[in-house]
Amino acid sequence: GLLTNAVAGMCSSLPIFAPSFVQLTIWRFIAGVGVGSTVPPLFTLASEWSSKEVRGVFVTAVASFWMVGSIFVSSLAWCLFRLDRNHELPIWRVFAATCSLPSFLGAWMVYNYVPESPRFYLAAEKRDFDSAAKACNHMAMLLNVRVTLDHEKEFTLLGAAFDHRVVHPLTKDELLSNYQENGANQIMSENNAHSTTKLNRAIKSSIVSLRKLYSAQLFPRTTLPLQLIWFCLSFATYGITTWINTLFVAIKLQDLYFNSFLFALATLPGNIVSMIFSDRYGRKTMLIGSLIGAACGLGIFAITIFAGSREQNDEQSSTRTLLVVLCACAFQAFGTIAWNTIDILTAEMFPTNVRSAGMGVCTATGRFGGILSQCVNAKLIVDDTGEGAAWRVLVVASISLLFGAGMPLVLDRDMTMEELKDDAIEDSTDPCCPRSHKEHLSDEESDIPRLQLQSSRSLEYQSFQQEVESNQPFLL
């Protein structure tokens, strides 16, 4: 996804690939496909690699870089376009090319430094225990955890200066002793072995995932309410953020750029609040509260516009402007909290075997909501370009948020501070996947020191030691 976005962005900046508006639109569409295919695995990896105690903070930290990217793009545009005030140079092509560079960098960093989730390896149709063990040991090395075969020899990535807990390398035998092969998965693997191409296997896997997402176990209490939340939140937030400058113009606000800057800056307190309270309160409580807060911000915004449509003196106009900007910033801050929370909640609610597919379905539903909001808002503003259109747009978005605020009540249990599920049904009486086996990939730190020494540890330790030694010169 990152590479698709980067290549499409770079091609859209080159005259040889985008000589006209039609070609430019095609490349931007492909770039959008890259963005859409990046978001689901991004939050899936972030949630599966983080422990339950800090999962909310970790995923929020990842999501907050959306704000960092927005600041980067805004600053770049401000610096570049002021160089060509008469629009005589193709500065926009330089802008498009520069914006594609972070995607190239991100793709390279993910490929080289981000290991695949061990939950993915163990939830696949044919469980890859070797890769799962290597991924865990690689992450231990990146986190500077001391890995030792005995108590006399210790290896750490950055030396002995850091006093971290000592653990043994995780081995395939330990995973085998904690995970039983699922008979159904073995049958599916044997059937898929006869597939002629990877494309056929990918199509079959997608069909299986969709069936699970819309099965009786997941659809009523997980998939459907999450899709509705994503739709309502995208309809409101994308609709307002896209048209905010038009709304400011419609109500005749002064200093448009400064007010827009404050509106964008309001994401910062939203991210801070999310990081502080995401693991302290339940996801449902955070999501409901933020959606209602954002709806109230838009509601007061609309009331202020409707009540202030008559003639006002300078003092009343200044008070109205201040209240409008504060309401817009409150909506942005609460909307940021809602987005961070729904990213965490969606990754937690879906089991491992359909987590990325579930994120993709919800993201696609959100995109549809964002597209529909553009059509609705355009219709409202075209019919009435004055302040009447502004408050109507705000009321419609507020209603969408209030409807979405009721959906978390339908969701299954809150997964805050709980282990991620590996399958849609986890029952301790299940002979194929007993709960004790499922919990081997627990985030509890006390699990690792209790691992029993296996006969294969010496080979695993030698492999791990070689990896450490190969990485030390680069880091030093």
Coordinates of C-alpha atoms in Angstrom, one line a residue:
G1 CA 0.0 0.0 0.0
L2 CA 2.8 2.5 0.9
L3 CA 4.7 1.6 -2.2
T4 CA 1.6 2.0 -4.4
N5 CA 0.8 5.4 -2.9
A6 CA 4.5 6.5 -3.3
V7 CA 4.8 5.4 -6.9
A8 CA 1.4 6.9 -7.9
G9 CA 2.2 10.1 -6.2
M10 CA 5.5 10.4 -7.9
C11 CA 4.0 9.6 -11.3
S12 CA 1.3 12.2 -10.9
S13 CA 4.1 14.8 -10.5
L14 CA 5.9 14.0 -13.7
P15 CA 4.7 15.6 -17.0
I16 CA 5.5 12.4 -19.0
F17 CA 3.0 10.3 -16.9
A18 CA 0.4 13.0 -16.1
P19 CA 0.3 15.5 -19.0
S20 CA -3.5 16.2 -18.6
F21 CA -6.1 16.3 -15.9
V22 CA -7.5 12.8 -16.8
Q23 CA -4.1 11.1 -16.3
L24 CA -3.6 13.1 -13.1
T25 CA -7.0 11.9 -11.8
I26 CA -6.1 8.3 -12.6
W27 CA -2.8 8.5 -10.7
R28 CA -4.5 10.2 -7.7
F29 CA -7.1 7.4 -7.7
I30 CA -4.3 4.8 -7.6
A31 CA -2.7 6.7 -4.8
G32 CA -6.0 6.5 -2.9
V33 CA -6.1 2.8 -3.4
G34 CA -2.6 2.7 -1.8
V35 CA -3.8 4.7 1.2
G36 CA -6.8 2.4 1.6
S37 CA -4.7 -0.7 1.6
T38 CA -2.3 0.7 4.1
V39 CA -4.6 1.7 6.9
P40 CA -6.1 -1.8 7.8
P41 CA -2.7 -3.7 8.2
L42 CA -1.2 -0.6 9.9
F43 CA -3.6 -0.7 12.9
T44 CA -3.7 -4.5 12.8
L45 CA 0.1 -4.7 13.3
A46 CA 0.0 -1.9 15.9
S47 CA -2.6 -3.7 18.0
E48 CA -1.1 -7.2 17.7
W49 CA 2.4 -6.1 18.7
S50 CA 1.4 -4.0 21.7
S51 CA 0.6 -5.4 25.1
K52 CA -2.9 -5.0 26.5
E53 CA -1.7 -2.6 29.2
V54 CA -0.5 0.0 26.7
R55 CA -2.4 -1.0 23.5
G56 CA -4.5 2.2 23.6
V57 CA -1.4 4.4 24.0
F58 CA 0.5 2.6 21.3
V59 CA -2.2 2.6 18.7
T60 CA -3.0 6.3 19.5
A61 CA 0.6 7.2 19.0
V62 CA 0.6 5.6 15.6
A63 CA -2.7 7.3 14.7
S64 CA -1.4 10.7 15.9
F65 CA 1.1 10.7 13.0
W66 CA -1.8 11.5 10.7
M67 CA -1.6 14.9 12.4
V68 CA 2.2 15.0 11.9
G69 CA 1.7 14.3 8.2
S70 CA -1.0 17.0 7.9
I71 CA 1.3 19.5 9.5
F72 CA 4.1 18.5 7.1
V73 CA 1.9 18.8 4.0
S74 CA 0.5 22.2 5.2
S75 CA 4.0 23.6 5.9
L76 CA 5.3 22.3 2.6
A77 CA 2.5 23.9 0.7
W78 CA 2.9 27.2 2.5
C79 CA 6.6 27.3 1.7
L80 CA 6.4 26.2 -1.9
F81 CA 3.3 28.0 -3.2
R82 CA 4.4 31.3 -1.8
L83 CA 7.4 31.1 -4.2
D84 CA 5.1 31.3 -7.2
R85 CA 2.3 33.8 -6.4
N86 CA 1.6 34.5 -10.1
H87 CA 1.2 30.7 -10.8
E88 CA 3.8 30.8 -13.6
L89 CA 5.7 27.7 -12.5
P90 CA 4.5 24.1 -12.1
I91 CA 5.2 24.2 -8.3
W92 CA 2.3 21.8 -7.7
R93 CA 4.4 19.0 -9.4
V94 CA 7.2 19.6 -7.0
F95 CA 4.7 19.6 -4.2
A96 CA 3.2 16.2 -5.3
A97 CA 6.7 14.7 -5.8
T98 CA 7.8 15.8 -2.3
C99 CA 4.7 14.5 -0.7
S100 CA 5.4 11.0 -2.1
L101 CA 8.8 10.8 -0.5
P102 CA 7.5 9.9 3.1
S103 CA 5.6 6.9 1.6
F104 CA 8.9 5.6 0.0
L105 CA 10.6 6.0 3.3
G106 CA 7.8 4.3 5.2
A107 CA 7.7 1.4 2.8
W108 CA 11.5 0.9 3.2
M109 CA 11.3 1.1 7.0
V110 CA 8.4 -1.4 7.3
Y111 CA 10.1 -3.8 5.0
N112 CA 13.4 -3.8 6.9
Y113 CA 12.4 -3.2 10.5
V114 CA 8.8 -4.3 11.1
P115 CA 8.4 -8.0 11.6
E116 CA 5.2 -9.8 10.8
S117 CA 2.8 -10.4 13.7
P118 CA 3.3 -13.9 15.2
R119 CA -0.5 -14.0 15.7
F120 CA -0.8 -13.8 11.9
Y121 CA 1.6 -16.8 11.4
L122 CA -0.3 -18.8 14.0
A123 CA -3.8 -17.9 12.7
A124 CA -3.0 -18.7 9.1
E125 CA -4.4 -21.7 7.5
K126 CA -1.1 -23.5 7.8
R127 CA 0.5 -22.4 11.0
D128 CA 4.1 -21.3 10.6
F129 CA 5.6 -21.9 14.0
D130 CA 9.2 -21.2 12.9
S131 CA 8.4 -17.7 11.6
A132 CA 6.3 -16.9 14.6
A133 CA 9.2 -17.8 17.0
K134 CA 11.7 -15.8 14.9
A135 CA 9.3 -12.8 14.9
C136 CA 9.0 -12.9 18.7
N137 CA 12.8 -13.2 19.1
H138 CA 13.4 -10.4 16.6
M139 CA 11.1 -8.1 18.5
A140 CA 12.8 -9.0 21.7
M141 CA 16.1 -7.9 20.2
L142 CA 14.7 -4.6 19.0
L143 CA 13.3 -3.9 22.5
N144 CA 16.8 -4.6 24.0
V145 CA 15.6 -7.6 26.0
R146 CA 18.4 -9.7 27.3
V147 CA 18.2 -13.2 25.7
T148 CA 20.2 -16.0 27.2
L149 CA 20.6 -19.7 27.0
D150 CA 21.9 -19.9 30.6
H151 CA 22.7 -17.6 33.4
E152 CA 26.3 -17.1 32.5
K153 CA 26.0 -15.8 28.9
E154 CA 23.8 -12.9 28.1
F155 CA 23.3 -11.0 24.9
T156 CA 21.6 -7.7 24.4
L157 CA 21.4 -5.5 21.3
L158 CA 22.9 -2.4 22.9
G159 CA 25.2 -4.1 25.4
A160 CA 24.9 -4.6 29.2
A161 CA 24.3 -1.0 30.1
F162 CA 20.6 -1.5 30.2
D163 CA 19.3 -3.7 33.1
H164 CA 16.4 -5.5 31.5
R165 CA 14.8 -8.8 32.4
V166 CA 16.5 -11.9 31.2
V167 CA 14.5 -14.3 28.9
H168 CA 15.1 -17.4 26.9
P169 CA 14.7 -17.4 23.1
L170 CA 11.2 -18.6 22.1
T171 CA 11.3 -21.8 20.1
K172 CA 9.1 -23.7 17.7
D173 CA 8.7 -26.6 20.2
E174 CA 7.3 -24.2 22.8
L175 CA 4.7 -22.9 20.4
L176 CA 3.9 -26.4 19.4
S177 CA 3.4 -27.4 23.0
N178 CA 1.0 -24.5 23.5
Y179 CA -0.9 -24.5 20.2
Q180 CA -2.6 -27.5 18.9
E181 CA -3.1 -27.9 15.1
N182 CA -6.7 -27.1 14.3
G183 CA -8.1 -29.9 12.2
A184 CA -10.3 -27.6 10.1
N185 CA -7.3 -25.5 9.3
Q186 CA -5.3 -28.5 8.2
I187 CA -8.1 -29.6 5.9
M188 CA -8.3 -26.1 4.3
S189 CA -4.6 -26.1 3.8
E190 CA -4.6 -29.4 2.0
N191 CA -7.4 -28.2 -0.2
N192 CA -5.6 -25.0 -0.9
A193 CA -2.5 -26.8 -1.8
H194 CA -4.1 -27.8 -5.1
S195 CA -4.7 -24.1 -6.0
T196 CA -2.8 -23.3 -9.1
T197 CA -1.9 -19.6 -8.4
K198 CA -1.5 -17.3 -5.5
L199 CA -4.3 -15.2 -6.9
N200 CA -6.7 -18.1 -6.5
R201 CA -5.6 -18.6 -2.9
A202 CA -6.0 -14.9 -2.2
I203 CA -9.5 -14.9 -3.6
K204 CA -10.5 -17.9 -1.6
S205 CA -9.0 -16.5 1.5
S206 CA -10.9 -13.2 1.0
I207 CA -14.2 -15.1 0.5
V208 CA -13.6 -17.1 3.7
S209 CA -12.8 -13.9 5.6
L210 CA -16.0 -12.2 4.4
R211 CA -18.1 -15.2 5.3
K212 CA -16.6 -15.0 8.8
L213 CA -17.2 -11.3 9.1
Y214 CA -20.8 -11.6 8.1
S215 CA -21.5 -14.8 10.0
A216 CA -24.0 -15.1 12.9
Q217 CA -21.1 -14.9 15.4
L218 CA -19.7 -11.6 14.2
F219 CA -22.2 -9.7 12.1
P220 CA -24.9 -8.6 14.6
R221 CA -22.7 -7.5 17.5
T222 CA -19.4 -6.6 15.8
T223 CA -19.2 -6.1 12.0
L224 CA -22.5 -4.2 11.5
P225 CA -22.3 -1.7 14.5
L226 CA -18.6 -1.0 13.7
Q227 CA -19.4 -0.4 10.0
L228 CA -22.2 2.0 11.1
I229 CA -19.9 3.9 13.4
W230 CA -17.3 4.3 10.7
F231 CA -19.9 5.5 8.3
C232 CA -21.4 8.1 10.6
L233 CA -18.0 9.3 11.9
S234 CA -16.6 9.6 8.3
F235 CA -19.8 11.3 7.1
A236 CA -19.5 14.0 9.7
T237 CA -15.8 14.5 10.0
Y238 CA -14.8 14.4 6.4
G239 CA -17.9 16.4 5.5
I240 CA -17.0 19.2 7.9
T241 CA -13.2 19.2 7.5
T242 CA -13.6 19.4 3.7
W243 CA -16.1 22.2 3.7
I244 CA -14.9 24.1 6.8
N245 CA -13.3 27.0 4.8
T246 CA -16.5 27.2 2.7
L247 CA -18.5 27.4 6.0
F248 CA -16.2 30.1 7.3
V249 CA -16.7 32.1 4.2
A250 CA -20.5 31.6 4.3
I251 CA -20.7 33.1 7.7
K252 CA -18.3 35.9 6.8
L253 CA -15.5 35.1 9.2
Q254 CA -12.4 37.3 9.0
D255 CA -8.8 36.0 8.9
L256 CA -9.8 32.8 7.2
Y257 CA -6.3 31.2 7.2
F258 CA -5.7 31.8 10.9
N259 CA -9.1 30.2 11.8
S260 CA -8.4 27.2 9.6
F261 CA -5.0 26.8 11.2
L262 CA -6.6 26.8 14.7
F263 CA -9.1 24.2 13.5
A264 CA -6.3 21.9 12.3
L265 CA -4.3 22.5 15.5
A266 CA -7.2 21.3 17.6
T267 CA -6.2 17.7 16.7
L268 CA -3.2 18.0 19.1
P269 CA -5.3 18.1 22.4
G270 CA -7.4 15.4 21.0
N271 CA -4.4 13.1 20.5
I272 CA -3.1 14.0 24.0
V273 CA -6.4 13.2 25.7
S274 CA -6.6 9.9 23.8
M275 CA -3.1 8.8 24.9
I276 CA -3.7 9.7 28.5
F277 CA -7.2 8.2 28.9
S278 CA -7.5 5.5 26.2
D279 CA -6.3 2.7 28.6
R280 CA -7.8 4.2 31.7
Y281 CA -11.4 4.1 30.6
G282 CA -13.3 1.7 28.4
R283 CA -13.2 2.1 24.7
K284 CA -17.0 2.3 24.5
T285 CA -17.1 5.1 27.1
M286 CA -14.4 7.0 25.2
L287 CA -16.1 6.5 21.9
I288 CA -19.6 7.5 23.1
G289 CA -18.3 10.5 25.0
S290 CA -16.2 11.8 22.1
L291 CA -19.0 11.3 19.5
I292 CA -21.5 13.2 21.8
G293 CA -18.9 15.9 22.4
A294 CA -18.3 16.4 18.7
A295 CA -22.1 16.5 18.0
C296 CA -22.5 19.1 20.8
G297 CA -19.7 21.2 19.3
L298 CA -21.4 21.2 15.9
G299 CA -24.8 21.8 17.5
I300 CA -23.7 24.9 19.3
F301 CA -21.9 26.0 16.1
A302 CA -25.2 25.7 14.2
I303 CA -27.2 27.5 16.9
T304 CA -24.6 30.4 17.0
I305 CA -24.9 30.8 13.2
F306 CA -28.7 30.6 13.2
A307 CA -29.1 33.0 16.1
G308 CA -26.5 35.4 14.8
S309 CA -27.9 35.7 11.3
R310 CA -29.4 39.1 12.0
E311 CA -27.5 42.4 12.0
Q312 CA -24.9 42.7 14.9
N313 CA -22.6 45.4 16.2
D314 CA -18.8 44.9 16.3
E315 CA -18.7 43.5 19.8
Q316 CA -21.5 41.0 19.1
S317 CA -19.8 40.0 15.9
S318 CA -16.4 39.4 17.7
T319 CA -18.1 37.3 20.4
R320 CA -19.9 35.3 17.7
T321 CA -16.6 34.7 15.8
L322 CA -14.9 33.5 18.9
L323 CA -17.7 31.1 19.8
V324 CA -17.8 29.7 16.3
V325 CA -14.0 29.1 16.2
L326 CA -14.1 27.5 19.7
C327 CA -17.0 25.2 18.6
A328 CA -15.2 24.2 15.5
C329 CA -12.0 23.4 17.4
A330 CA -14.0 21.4 20.0
F331 CA -15.6 19.4 17.2
Q332 CA -12.1 18.7 15.8
A333 CA -10.6 17.7 19.1
F334 CA -13.5 15.4 20.0
G335 CA -13.5 14.0 16.5
T336 CA -9.8 13.2 16.8
I337 CA -10.5 11.3 20.1
A338 CA -13.3 9.4 18.3
W339 CA -11.1 8.4 15.4
N340 CA -8.3 7.2 17.7
T341 CA -10.8 5.2 19.8
I342 CA -12.5 3.6 16.8
D343 CA -9.1 2.6 15.4
I344 CA -8.2 0.8 18.6
L345 CA -11.7 -0.6 19.1
T346 CA -12.0 -2.0 15.6
A347 CA -8.6 -3.8 15.8
E348 CA -9.6 -5.3 19.2
M349 CA -13.1 -6.4 18.4
F350 CA -12.2 -8.6 15.4
P351 CA -10.4 -11.9 15.9
T352 CA -6.9 -12.4 14.5
N353 CA -8.0 -14.5 11.5
V354 CA -10.2 -11.7 10.1
R355 CA -8.8 -8.6 11.9
S356 CA -7.1 -7.1 8.8
A357 CA -10.1 -7.9 6.6
G358 CA -12.5 -6.4 9.2
M359 CA -10.4 -3.2 9.3
G360 CA -10.6 -3.1 5.5
V361 CA -14.3 -3.5 5.4
C362 CA -14.9 -0.8 8.0
T363 CA -12.4 1.6 6.3
A364 CA -14.2 1.1 3.0
T365 CA -17.6 1.8 4.7
G366 CA -16.1 5.0 6.1
R367 CA -14.8 6.0 2.7
F368 CA -18.3 5.6 1.3
G369 CA -19.7 7.8 4.1
G370 CA -17.1 10.4 3.3
I371 CA -18.0 10.4 -0.4
L372 CA -21.7 10.6 0.4
S373 CA -21.1 13.6 2.7
Q374 CA -19.6 15.5 -0.2
C375 CA -22.7 15.0 -2.3
V376 CA -25.0 16.0 0.5
N377 CA -23.1 19.1 1.6
A378 CA -22.7 20.2 -2.0
K379 CA -26.4 20.0 -2.5
L380 CA -27.1 22.0 0.6
I381 CA -24.6 24.7 -0.1
V382 CA -25.6 25.0 -3.8
D383 CA -29.3 25.4 -2.9
D384 CA -28.4 28.2 -0.4
T385 CA -24.9 29.7 -0.4
G386 CA -25.5 31.9 2.7
E387 CA -25.6 31.2 6.4
G388 CA -28.7 29.0 6.0
A389 CA -26.7 26.4 4.2
A390 CA -24.0 26.5 6.9
W391 CA -26.2 25.6 9.8
R392 CA -28.0 23.0 7.8
V393 CA -24.7 21.2 7.0
L394 CA -23.8 21.3 10.7
V395 CA -27.1 19.9 11.8
V396 CA -26.9 17.0 9.4
A397 CA -23.4 16.2 10.6
S398 CA -24.4 16.4 14.2
I399 CA -27.3 14.0 13.7
S400 CA -24.9 11.6 12.0
L401 CA -22.6 11.7 15.1
L402 CA -25.4 11.2 17.5
F403 CA -26.6 8.1 15.6
G404 CA -23.1 6.7 15.6
A405 CA -22.9 7.4 19.4
G406 CA -25.6 4.8 20.0
M407 CA -23.9 2.0 18.1
P408 CA -21.2 1.1 20.7
L409 CA -24.0 0.0 23.0
V410 CA -24.8 -2.8 20.5
L411 CA -21.1 -4.0 20.4
D412 CA -19.9 -7.1 22.1
R413 CA -17.9 -6.9 25.3
D414 CA -15.4 -4.1 25.7
M415 CA -11.9 -5.5 25.0
T416 CA -10.0 -2.8 27.0
M417 CA -7.1 -4.4 29.0
E418 CA -8.0 -7.8 27.6
E419 CA -6.1 -10.2 25.4
L420 CA -6.9 -10.1 21.6
K421 CA -9.0 -12.9 20.3
D422 CA -7.5 -15.3 17.8
D423 CA -10.8 -16.8 16.6
A424 CA -14.4 -15.7 16.5
I425 CA -15.4 -18.3 19.1
E426 CA -13.1 -18.9 22.1
D427 CA -14.5 -21.5 24.4
S428 CA -12.6 -23.3 27.1
T429 CA -14.4 -26.5 26.1
D430 CA -13.2 -26.4 22.5
P431 CA -11.0 -29.5 22.1
C432 CA -9.2 -27.9 19.1
C433 CA -8.4 -24.5 20.6
P434 CA -8.5 -24.6 24.4
R435 CA -8.3 -21.3 26.1
S436 CA -5.0 -22.1 27.8
H437 CA -3.5 -22.7 24.4
K438 CA -4.9 -19.5 23.0
E439 CA -3.3 -17.5 25.8
H440 CA 0.2 -18.6 24.9
L441 CA 0.7 -15.3 23.0
S442 CA -0.4 -13.5 26.1
D443 CA 1.0 -10.0 26.7
E444 CA 1.7 -10.8 30.3
E445 CA 5.4 -10.3 30.9
S446 CA 5.4 -13.0 33.6
D447 CA 4.7 -15.6 30.9
I448 CA 8.2 -15.4 29.3
P449 CA 10.4 -16.2 32.4
R450 CA 8.2 -19.2 33.1
L451 CA 8.9 -20.9 29.7
Q452 CA 10.6 -24.2 30.2
L453 CA 14.0 -24.9 28.5
Q454 CA 13.5 -27.0 25.4
S455 CA 15.9 -29.2 23.5
S456 CA 15.8 -26.9 20.5
R457 CA 16.8 -23.8 22.4
S458 CA 20.5 -24.1 21.7
L459 CA 19.9 -23.9 17.9
E460 CA 17.5 -21.0 18.3
Y461 CA 19.9 -19.2 20.6
Q462 CA 22.7 -19.5 18.1
S463 CA 20.5 -18.1 15.4
F464 CA 19.5 -15.2 17.6
Q465 CA 23.1 -14.6 18.7
Q466 CA 24.2 -14.3 15.0
E467 CA 21.4 -11.8 14.4
V468 CA 22.4 -9.7 17.3
E469 CA 26.1 -9.6 16.2
S470 CA 25.1 -8.7 12.7
N471 CA 23.1 -5.7 13.9
Q472 CA 25.6 -4.3 16.4
P473 CA 28.0 -2.6 14.0
F474 CA 25.1 -0.8 12.3
L475 CA 23.7 0.5 15.5
L476 CA 27.0 1.4 17.0

